[in-house]
Amino acid sequence: MNMSVDLCGVKLKNPLIAASGTFGFGREYDELYDISCWGGISVKGLTNEPRTGNPPHRIAETSSGILNSVGLQNPGVDAFIREELPWLSRMGVVVIANVAGATTDDYTEAVRKLSDSPVDIIELNISCPNVKEGGVHFGICPKSVSKVTGAVRKRCLKPLMVKLSPNVSDIASVARAAEDAGADAISLINTITGMAIDARTRRPILANITGGLSGPAIKPVALRMTWQASKAVAVPVVGMGGIDTGSDAAEFLIAGARAVMIGTANITDPTAGPRIRAELENFMSENGVDDANELVGSLRTD
Amino acid sequence: MKSAARDIVSRVISNERIADRIHDIRFALHSAAEPPLPGQFAHVSVPGVFLRRPISIAGFDPASRIARLIVRVAGRGTDILSHMKTGDETRMTMPLGNPYPIRELTGGEIPDIWLVGGGIGAAPLLYAADYISRLAGGRAGIKTFLGFRDAAAAFGASEFEAYGETSLDVGGFVTDALTESLGKKIPDAILACGPAPMLSSLQKICARSGVRAYASLEERMGCGVGACLVCNCGISKDAGDEVSYKRVCRDGPVFPLPEVVFK
């Protein structure tokens, strides 16, 4: 049975990638199990300068999900390259550097540094507020997606994967804009903007007031957008959003994804990585699938 | 420090309501766990709610692999947990977190450690009392100060009495009795757990008396292992230093009390 897939010329031993923000730089989960069971790891979003993140509370529980507003707390690109990457690059997983920024220059500078490092792929997190455009996020429309992707493409010497925000009116046009501006791959979806209120205190639960919804609650939206984006572009698509089982992962491949990312599941089940991998292998053997690539884009609508 | 936590299937062997909204639940762990230290917690999967619930470990017997968790019903998850019956199974990741530095405090001599607990904060201190007592060969006199909002909510006082003088304050401020005792003697260290206003008061008292103190904090958690960064709290090494964010689940839940930044 073949589990390996190709993503922009990078070989992943299996289509499962730990999603950015839920896995740190891999060290904590490596204490619980051998993280080389993953095909790849997308690290915590990196910014040019270190960021302390938002004040507490940064999490609210929802039905079948969570809202988070961590605020991109991270040690900065330089510290990542110096202190985390040497260890992570020896762990037998494809390393995807997730990059965030508040201005286009932030992104291009971070990407310039990472292009000169041993990371395998750079993932552009464009769900960040653009401070020069009044805080509207970079990923909100085809025009701004095209602008930031184009600027980064010029500096990016690694395969470039653009991570799309679902908080848009037409995911297909945003996906096409990223592809036309030079993306080698698309990943989606990032979190859906949401809110939680404490009725007794009449205050929002999150210090930031709004946050990003993730977990099984968003899977139907994520699947739909993965399907729509896969039909709109020729570059590989990596799907994510509420994957909790091997069968969930298969659904995203069937919808058109070449690989998947698993995030919130790690939070509710610390051994989600090895479990979902085993479940996907079982799914394949039970359904006569010899090669994971057979599932990709195999949705039947006839 | 490398964590030895494991995700373990466990089975409820008893569940006793010991005070208003307070349940003392014993779980038998199905596989070996690293024995927890006082101040560490278990991240417990609760059927019917999405996130796990972090519960301080109130006791642990390595021979029988039985973990004691004292749960306060604060919301849906703890409500469901408090209704778990003998034979019910669930998973928990444990032991997690940075414990009270008891071994470092004892260092060969019998220490004079005082415990200050507010409400459910008494739970991890029960384990601390047991552990300190065993380390000192049963010869430690451990002074405990407990505070509860009302008599119906009070628990644990008779257990702490077995380890040493225990003062119980109901409806007032646990720190009043403590201040009086500090006027007579300064202990080697104070270990505390309780609501933020209590810890904030305690911080000022300890600064005035020059007592070493450690507090166990709580914050809404995600992964519980230190990867997702949602449970951060403000910590400042020195007054005037910039506030940095530390993970309550991994850098804590125990922090040196002078370093905690209270809102």
XYZ file of C-alpha atoms in Angstrom:
565
model
C 0.000 0.000 0.000
C 1.454 3.375 -0.962
C 0.743 6.310 1.346
C 3.263 8.748 -0.085
C 2.256 11.809 -2.046
C 4.171 14.535 -3.842
C 3.609 18.149 -2.830
C 5.359 20.689 -5.092
C 8.195 18.281 -5.741
C 8.565 17.462 -2.039
C 7.825 13.873 -1.123
C 5.634 13.294 1.929
C 5.685 9.762 3.324
C 1.928 10.057 3.905
C -0.658 12.777 3.253
C -1.005 13.842 6.913
C 0.467 17.155 8.025
C 0.179 18.689 11.514
C -1.527 22.068 11.100
C 0.135 25.317 12.073
C -0.642 26.691 15.502
C -1.632 23.412 17.112
C 1.708 21.656 17.137
C 4.252 24.281 18.208
C 7.596 23.279 16.698
C 6.983 19.613 17.420
C 8.842 19.284 20.710
C 5.857 18.798 23.043
C 4.220 16.061 20.979
C 7.579 14.387 20.434
C 7.510 13.645 24.178
C 4.253 11.720 23.724
C 5.078 9.770 20.547
C 7.520 9.630 17.635
C 6.468 12.588 15.464
C 8.050 11.041 12.370
C 4.693 9.248 11.944
C 3.476 12.474 10.306
C 4.112 13.206 6.624
C 4.848 16.819 7.497
C 4.593 19.479 10.155
C 3.516 23.066 9.539
C 5.075 25.025 12.380
C 3.559 27.754 14.523
C 3.094 30.921 12.429
C 6.343 32.890 12.298
C 6.620 36.651 12.118
C 9.638 38.769 11.413
C 9.805 40.047 14.976
C 8.880 37.966 18.051
C 5.278 38.456 19.150
C 3.845 38.034 22.647
C 0.302 37.435 21.468
C -3.049 38.435 22.966
C -3.948 38.617 26.661
C -6.037 35.759 28.139
C -8.596 34.341 27.539
C -7.372 33.032 24.245
C -9.744 30.082 23.927
C -13.481 29.447 24.140
C -15.129 26.057 23.810
C -17.951 25.717 21.267
C -20.093 22.796 20.169
C -17.707 20.469 18.355
C -15.004 23.097 18.198
C -13.031 25.930 19.685
C -12.529 29.619 19.107
C -8.959 30.774 19.480
C -7.336 34.191 19.532
C -3.755 33.431 20.398
C -2.541 36.439 18.423
C 0.368 34.739 16.669
C 2.618 34.453 19.711
C 5.937 33.188 18.332
C 9.667 33.658 18.946
C 10.250 35.266 15.527
C 11.819 33.879 12.339
C 15.424 34.336 13.445
C 14.953 32.402 16.701
C 13.092 29.653 14.821
C 15.905 29.198 12.317
C 18.539 29.263 15.044
C 16.888 27.254 17.847
C 14.061 25.094 16.531
C 14.811 24.246 12.915
C 18.081 22.336 13.460
C 16.245 19.863 15.714
C 13.042 19.676 13.663
C 14.838 19.139 10.364
C 16.330 15.908 11.829
C 12.969 14.475 12.866
C 12.104 12.748 9.585
C 9.156 14.965 8.594
C 8.691 17.515 5.826
C 9.065 20.930 7.484
C 6.623 23.606 6.390
C 7.358 27.114 7.652
C 4.116 29.015 8.183
C 4.653 32.747 7.794
C 2.460 35.580 9.056
C 2.808 39.324 8.828
C 1.161 42.683 9.368
C 2.520 44.336 6.220
C 3.730 43.064 2.849
C 7.290 43.952 3.850
C 6.957 41.761 6.965
C 6.074 38.801 4.776
C 8.792 39.360 2.185
C 11.487 39.793 4.816
C 10.476 36.639 6.696
C 10.288 34.671 3.443
C 13.686 35.939 2.359
C 15.258 34.572 5.551
C 13.426 31.245 5.379
C 14.387 30.788 1.719
C 17.964 30.523 2.920
C 17.186 27.807 5.511
C 16.540 24.044 5.403
C 12.714 24.308 5.485
C 11.033 22.296 2.730
C 7.990 24.455 1.950
C 6.837 27.942 2.943
C 3.156 28.372 3.810
C 1.821 31.911 3.613
C -0.760 32.709 6.296
C -2.770 35.519 4.744
C -5.534 35.585 7.348
C -3.609 38.292 9.202
C -4.924 41.836 9.443
C -3.143 44.193 7.049
C -2.318 47.155 9.269
C -1.762 49.386 6.243
C -5.300 48.716 5.021
C -7.064 49.354 8.317
C -6.713 45.811 9.581
C -8.650 44.116 6.798
C -7.028 40.747 6.276
C -4.734 40.050 3.314
C -6.772 37.058 2.264
C -10.083 38.869 1.961
C -10.267 39.294 -1.806
C -8.478 38.248 -5.009
C -6.755 41.620 -5.408
C -5.004 41.667 -2.018
C -4.216 37.937 -2.233
C -2.597 38.557 -5.581
C -0.594 41.508 -4.264
C 0.891 39.780 -1.218
C 1.498 36.488 -3.075
C 3.206 38.317 -5.934
C 5.465 40.274 -3.589
C 6.446 37.107 -1.687
C 6.934 35.050 -4.856
C 9.802 37.304 -5.921
C 11.702 36.524 -2.676
C 10.670 32.937 -2.207
C 13.190 30.316 -3.276
C 11.176 27.443 -1.778
C 7.886 25.927 -2.912
C 5.233 28.461 -1.899
C 1.890 27.319 -0.492
C -0.735 29.997 0.154
C -3.113 29.285 3.049
C -6.523 30.719 2.260
C -8.973 32.358 4.626
C -12.562 31.096 4.429
C -13.860 34.536 5.409
C -14.448 35.454 1.767
C -17.416 35.503 -0.568
C -15.880 33.356 -3.321
C -13.134 30.883 -2.453
C -12.568 29.827 -6.073
C -11.617 33.332 -7.207
C -9.272 33.778 -4.232
C -7.646 30.421 -5.019
C -7.195 31.403 -8.672
C -5.667 34.745 -7.647
C -3.066 32.953 -5.521
C -2.257 30.501 -8.320
C -1.968 33.283 -10.929
C 0.349 35.249 -8.631
C 2.717 32.296 -8.425
C 1.595 29.970 -5.641
C 2.902 26.412 -6.083
C 0.124 25.059 -3.865
C -2.928 26.200 -1.927
C -3.880 25.149 1.600
C -7.299 25.757 3.125
C -9.198 26.517 5.244
C -7.893 28.722 7.988
C -10.287 29.437 10.863
C -13.736 31.004 10.464
C -14.179 34.234 12.452
C -16.517 33.748 15.395
C -17.418 34.968 18.858
C -18.481 33.661 22.297
C -20.303 35.628 24.995
C -20.701 34.962 28.733
C -24.386 35.708 29.262
C -24.030 36.285 33.006
C -21.249 38.866 32.789
C -22.379 40.179 29.405
C -18.790 40.109 28.219
C -17.057 38.302 25.364
C -15.118 35.254 26.551
C -12.101 36.069 24.388
C -9.978 39.085 25.336
C -9.727 39.844 21.619
C -13.570 39.698 21.379
C -13.523 37.624 18.166
C -11.496 34.547 17.361
C -11.086 31.763 14.836
C -13.430 28.772 14.889
C -11.897 25.367 14.208
C -12.725 21.723 14.814
C -15.403 19.352 13.518
C -17.927 22.233 13.520
C -16.245 23.680 10.416
C -15.660 20.450 8.492
C -18.640 20.821 6.127
C -17.507 24.324 5.151
C -13.886 23.239 4.806
C -14.845 20.274 2.610
C -16.987 22.413 0.366
C -14.247 25.010 -0.056
C -11.596 22.336 -0.658
C -13.780 20.901 -3.409
C -14.436 24.322 -4.964
C -10.781 25.387 -4.798
C -9.584 22.067 -6.284
C -11.853 22.585 -9.290
C -10.647 26.164 -9.751
C -6.861 25.626 -9.784
C -4.331 23.227 -11.285
C -1.805 23.454 -8.449
C -2.061 20.920 -5.589
C -4.517 21.693 -2.809
C -3.986 20.763 0.857
C -7.295 20.513 2.744
C -7.973 21.074 6.409
C -10.791 21.872 8.810
C -12.189 19.576 11.478
C -10.443 16.347 10.494
C -10.711 13.959 13.427
C -10.582 10.481 11.828
C -8.938 8.622 8.951
C -12.265 8.644 7.163
C -12.453 12.456 7.519
C -8.989 12.686 5.946
C -10.122 10.446 3.065
C -13.107 12.760 2.466
C -10.789 15.711 1.864
C -8.623 13.697 -0.534
C -11.764 12.604 -2.374
C -12.849 16.259 -2.585
C -9.603 17.067 -4.371
C -6.912 17.549 -1.768
C -3.467 16.032 -2.370
C -2.740 16.067 1.354
C -4.492 17.181 4.549
C -3.663 19.083 7.688
C -4.850 18.104 11.130
C -4.932 20.702 13.893
C -7.668 20.894 16.493
C -7.804 17.094 16.766
C -4.385 17.224 18.465
C -5.933 19.365 21.181
C -8.725 16.974 22.086
C -6.644 13.815 21.564
C -2.898 14.115 22.107
C -2.323 10.924 20.106
C -4.444 12.079 17.123
C -1.426 11.900 14.777
C -0.619 8.194 14.990
C -4.298 7.315 15.451
C -5.524 9.079 12.319
C -2.635 7.667 10.303
C -3.592 4.121 11.363
C -7.261 4.850 10.632
C -6.471 6.122 7.129
C -4.413 3.001 6.424
C -7.314 0.857 7.657
C -9.767 2.813 5.514
C -7.615 2.244 2.459
C -7.158 -1.470 3.053
C -10.861 -1.963 3.845
C -11.849 -0.132 0.656
C -9.352 -1.741 -1.688
C -7.304 1.424 -2.143
C -3.654 0.543 -2.821
C -2.372 4.043 -3.373
C -3.474 7.203 -1.516
C -3.216 9.106 -4.814
C -6.190 7.088 -6.131
C -8.418 8.915 -3.668
C -7.357 12.411 -4.758
C -10.157 14.145 -6.632
C -12.149 10.923 -6.940
C -15.465 12.479 -5.906
C -18.320 11.184 -8.056
C -21.179 13.515 -8.831
C -22.694 11.520 -11.666
C 12.236 19.388 31.708
C 11.077 16.550 29.469
C 7.524 15.536 30.250
C 6.756 11.894 31.075
C 3.039 12.328 30.460
C 1.018 9.623 28.771
C -2.587 9.461 27.602
C -4.100 6.726 29.738
C -7.451 4.959 29.837
C -8.887 5.078 33.336
C -11.930 3.747 35.141
C -13.943 5.400 37.921
C -13.742 3.290 41.071
C -15.538 5.708 43.385
C -17.236 9.101 43.250
C -18.201 10.786 46.514
C -19.839 14.165 46.951
C -17.792 15.661 49.806
C -19.184 19.213 49.871
C -21.542 21.469 47.957
C -20.572 21.013 44.264
C -17.366 19.178 45.255
C -16.772 15.560 44.220
C -13.907 13.297 45.251
C -13.404 10.853 42.383
C -10.909 7.983 42.281
C -9.738 6.627 38.935
C -7.866 3.383 38.378
C -5.364 3.862 35.550
C -5.253 0.982 33.058
C -1.573 1.344 32.339
C 1.514 2.577 34.079
C 1.919 6.279 34.606
C 4.811 8.315 35.829
C 3.850 9.055 39.474
C 2.687 12.666 39.553
C 4.134 15.324 41.839
C 1.963 17.732 43.854
C 0.918 20.658 41.685
C 0.651 18.559 38.539
C -2.661 17.906 36.844
C -4.509 15.441 34.644
C -6.142 16.526 31.375
C -9.375 14.561 31.483
C -11.552 13.721 28.511
C -15.218 14.340 29.447
C -18.006 12.831 27.321
C -20.388 15.448 25.939
C -18.037 18.430 25.871
C -15.365 19.157 23.267
C -12.304 20.096 25.287
C -10.638 18.073 28.002
C -10.792 19.449 31.529
C -7.576 20.058 33.535
C -7.973 18.805 37.102
C -5.276 19.021 39.790
C -4.156 15.714 41.212
C -5.270 15.495 44.844
C -3.627 12.142 45.510
C -1.930 9.195 43.825
C -1.133 5.644 44.887
C 1.526 4.116 42.599
C 0.998 0.553 43.867
C -2.667 0.451 42.875
C -2.317 3.107 40.129
C -5.228 5.050 41.603
C -5.453 8.792 40.946
C -7.581 10.998 43.184
C -9.202 13.989 41.499
C -11.339 16.459 43.465
C -13.678 18.221 41.076
C -15.623 21.438 41.627
C -18.723 21.769 39.467
C -18.097 25.055 37.645
C -19.745 24.453 34.277
C -20.996 21.801 31.888
C -17.829 19.742 31.695
C -17.217 19.506 35.425
C -20.933 18.847 35.935
C -20.741 15.818 33.625
C -17.493 14.716 35.281
C -19.100 14.953 38.729
C -21.829 12.529 37.596
C -19.465 9.812 36.371
C -20.278 6.470 37.954
C -18.196 3.549 39.143
C -17.118 1.573 36.087
C -17.276 4.531 33.678
C -14.130 4.846 31.578
C -12.398 7.862 30.179
C -8.953 8.932 29.040
C -6.656 11.359 30.741
C -3.223 12.677 29.891
C -1.066 12.809 32.997
C 0.976 13.900 34.791
C 1.181 17.366 33.274
C 2.642 20.636 34.405
C 5.419 22.048 36.517
C 4.910 20.878 40.155
C 5.515 22.603 43.497
C 9.311 22.486 44.000
C 8.982 20.432 47.180
C 12.189 18.399 46.848
C 14.191 21.560 46.234
C 12.655 23.152 49.320
C 13.262 20.178 51.604
C 16.886 19.427 50.647
C 17.714 17.108 53.516
C 16.215 18.890 56.501
C 12.633 18.740 57.713
C 11.100 21.794 56.126
C 8.613 24.191 57.628
C 6.174 24.512 54.749
C 2.759 26.129 55.109
C -0.153 25.497 52.784
C -2.716 28.155 51.846
C -5.811 26.988 49.985
C -8.931 28.820 48.853
C -11.952 26.775 47.777
C -11.091 24.004 45.309
C -7.455 25.158 45.676
C -7.265 22.870 48.722
C -7.273 19.843 46.386
C -3.649 19.883 45.096
C -2.523 20.912 48.583
C -3.896 17.632 49.980
C -1.391 15.837 47.761
C 1.325 18.327 48.751
C 0.687 17.616 52.459
C 0.838 13.861 51.899
C 4.037 14.133 49.850
C 5.858 16.483 52.231
C 4.888 14.290 55.152
C 6.254 11.141 53.479
C 9.499 12.907 52.457
C 9.995 13.974 56.062
C 9.324 10.463 57.370
C 6.078 11.597 58.961
C 7.874 14.118 61.152
C 6.889 17.333 59.407
C 4.330 19.582 61.079
C 2.537 21.168 58.164
C 0.474 24.265 58.960
C -2.515 24.703 56.659
C -4.793 27.692 56.150
C -8.063 26.961 54.351
C -10.732 29.372 53.225
C -14.176 28.601 51.790
C -17.067 30.852 50.796
C -19.470 29.043 53.138
C -19.644 25.993 55.402
C -21.442 23.892 52.768
C -18.503 24.318 50.379
C -15.816 23.380 52.927
C -13.852 20.120 52.578
C -10.579 18.539 53.599
C -10.024 20.219 56.978
C -9.957 16.947 58.951
C -7.515 15.418 56.459
C -5.108 18.341 56.762
C -5.386 18.117 60.596
C -3.559 14.770 60.390
C -0.492 16.602 59.049
C -0.500 19.594 61.367
C -2.302 22.636 62.675
C -5.117 23.586 60.332
C -7.067 26.814 60.401
C -10.418 27.004 58.658
C -11.976 30.283 57.607
C -15.528 30.305 56.328
C -16.967 33.376 54.645
C -14.007 35.636 55.411
C -10.442 35.938 54.125
C -8.076 33.012 54.630
C -5.226 35.518 54.559
C -6.307 37.062 57.912
C -5.323 33.972 59.911
C -2.143 33.670 57.858
C -1.062 37.250 58.547
C -1.476 36.653 62.250
C 0.663 33.493 62.135
C 3.345 35.212 60.051
C 3.630 37.763 62.817
C 4.908 34.981 65.078
C 6.988 32.846 62.693
C 8.184 32.827 59.081
C 8.045 29.429 57.343
C 10.601 28.131 54.824
C 7.961 28.401 52.094
C 4.263 28.773 51.402
C 2.510 26.674 48.757
C -0.774 28.152 47.631
C -3.703 27.497 45.352
C -6.988 29.337 45.059
C -8.857 32.145 43.326
C -6.829 34.979 41.774
C -7.954 37.646 44.295
C -6.754 35.431 47.161
C -3.391 34.828 45.460
C -3.023 38.516 44.697
C -3.540 39.359 48.400
C -1.163 36.589 49.354
C 1.456 37.993 46.991
C 1.457 41.302 48.882
C 1.546 39.582 52.278
C 4.478 37.373 51.289
C 6.376 40.324 49.841
C 5.947 42.213 53.138
C 7.045 39.242 55.272
C 9.781 38.088 52.910
C 8.396 34.513 52.659
C 9.148 32.311 49.668
C 5.853 31.399 48.039
C 4.629 29.344 45.099
C 1.156 29.455 43.612
C -0.693 27.125 41.290
C -2.626 29.066 38.654
C -5.410 28.123 36.301
C -6.403 29.326 32.845
C -8.673 28.030 30.074
C -6.635 25.364 28.290
C -6.428 23.806 24.869
C -3.921 21.002 24.398
C -2.632 20.944 27.975
C 0.874 19.987 26.850
C 2.341 23.356 25.881
C 1.931 23.367 22.094
C -1.116 25.517 21.303
C -0.323 28.558 23.503
C -3.897 29.405 24.538
C -3.390 29.084 28.308
C -0.814 31.841 28.721
C -0.666 34.112 31.763
C 1.420 37.189 32.456
C 4.703 36.585 34.279
C 7.303 39.207 35.148
C 10.641 38.151 36.598
C 11.291 41.472 38.305
C 9.110 44.463 39.033
C 9.539 46.826 36.142
C 10.491 44.011 33.770
C 8.398 43.516 30.697
C 5.567 41.098 31.134
C 6.070 37.878 29.216
C 3.497 35.181 28.643
C 4.072 31.738 30.106
C 2.075 28.566 29.533
C 0.033 27.653 32.597
C -0.077 24.007 31.416
C 3.675 23.586 31.025
C 5.738 26.453 32.445
C 3.154 26.331 35.254
C 0.663 25.733 36.755
C 3.036 26.418 39.641
C 4.913 29.714 39.478
C 6.938 31.658 42.045
C 4.244 33.928 43.472
C 6.237 37.197 43.214
C 6.453 36.714 39.421
C 2.732 36.422 38.735
C 1.142 39.493 37.170
C -2.426 39.853 38.435
C -4.856 41.998 36.475
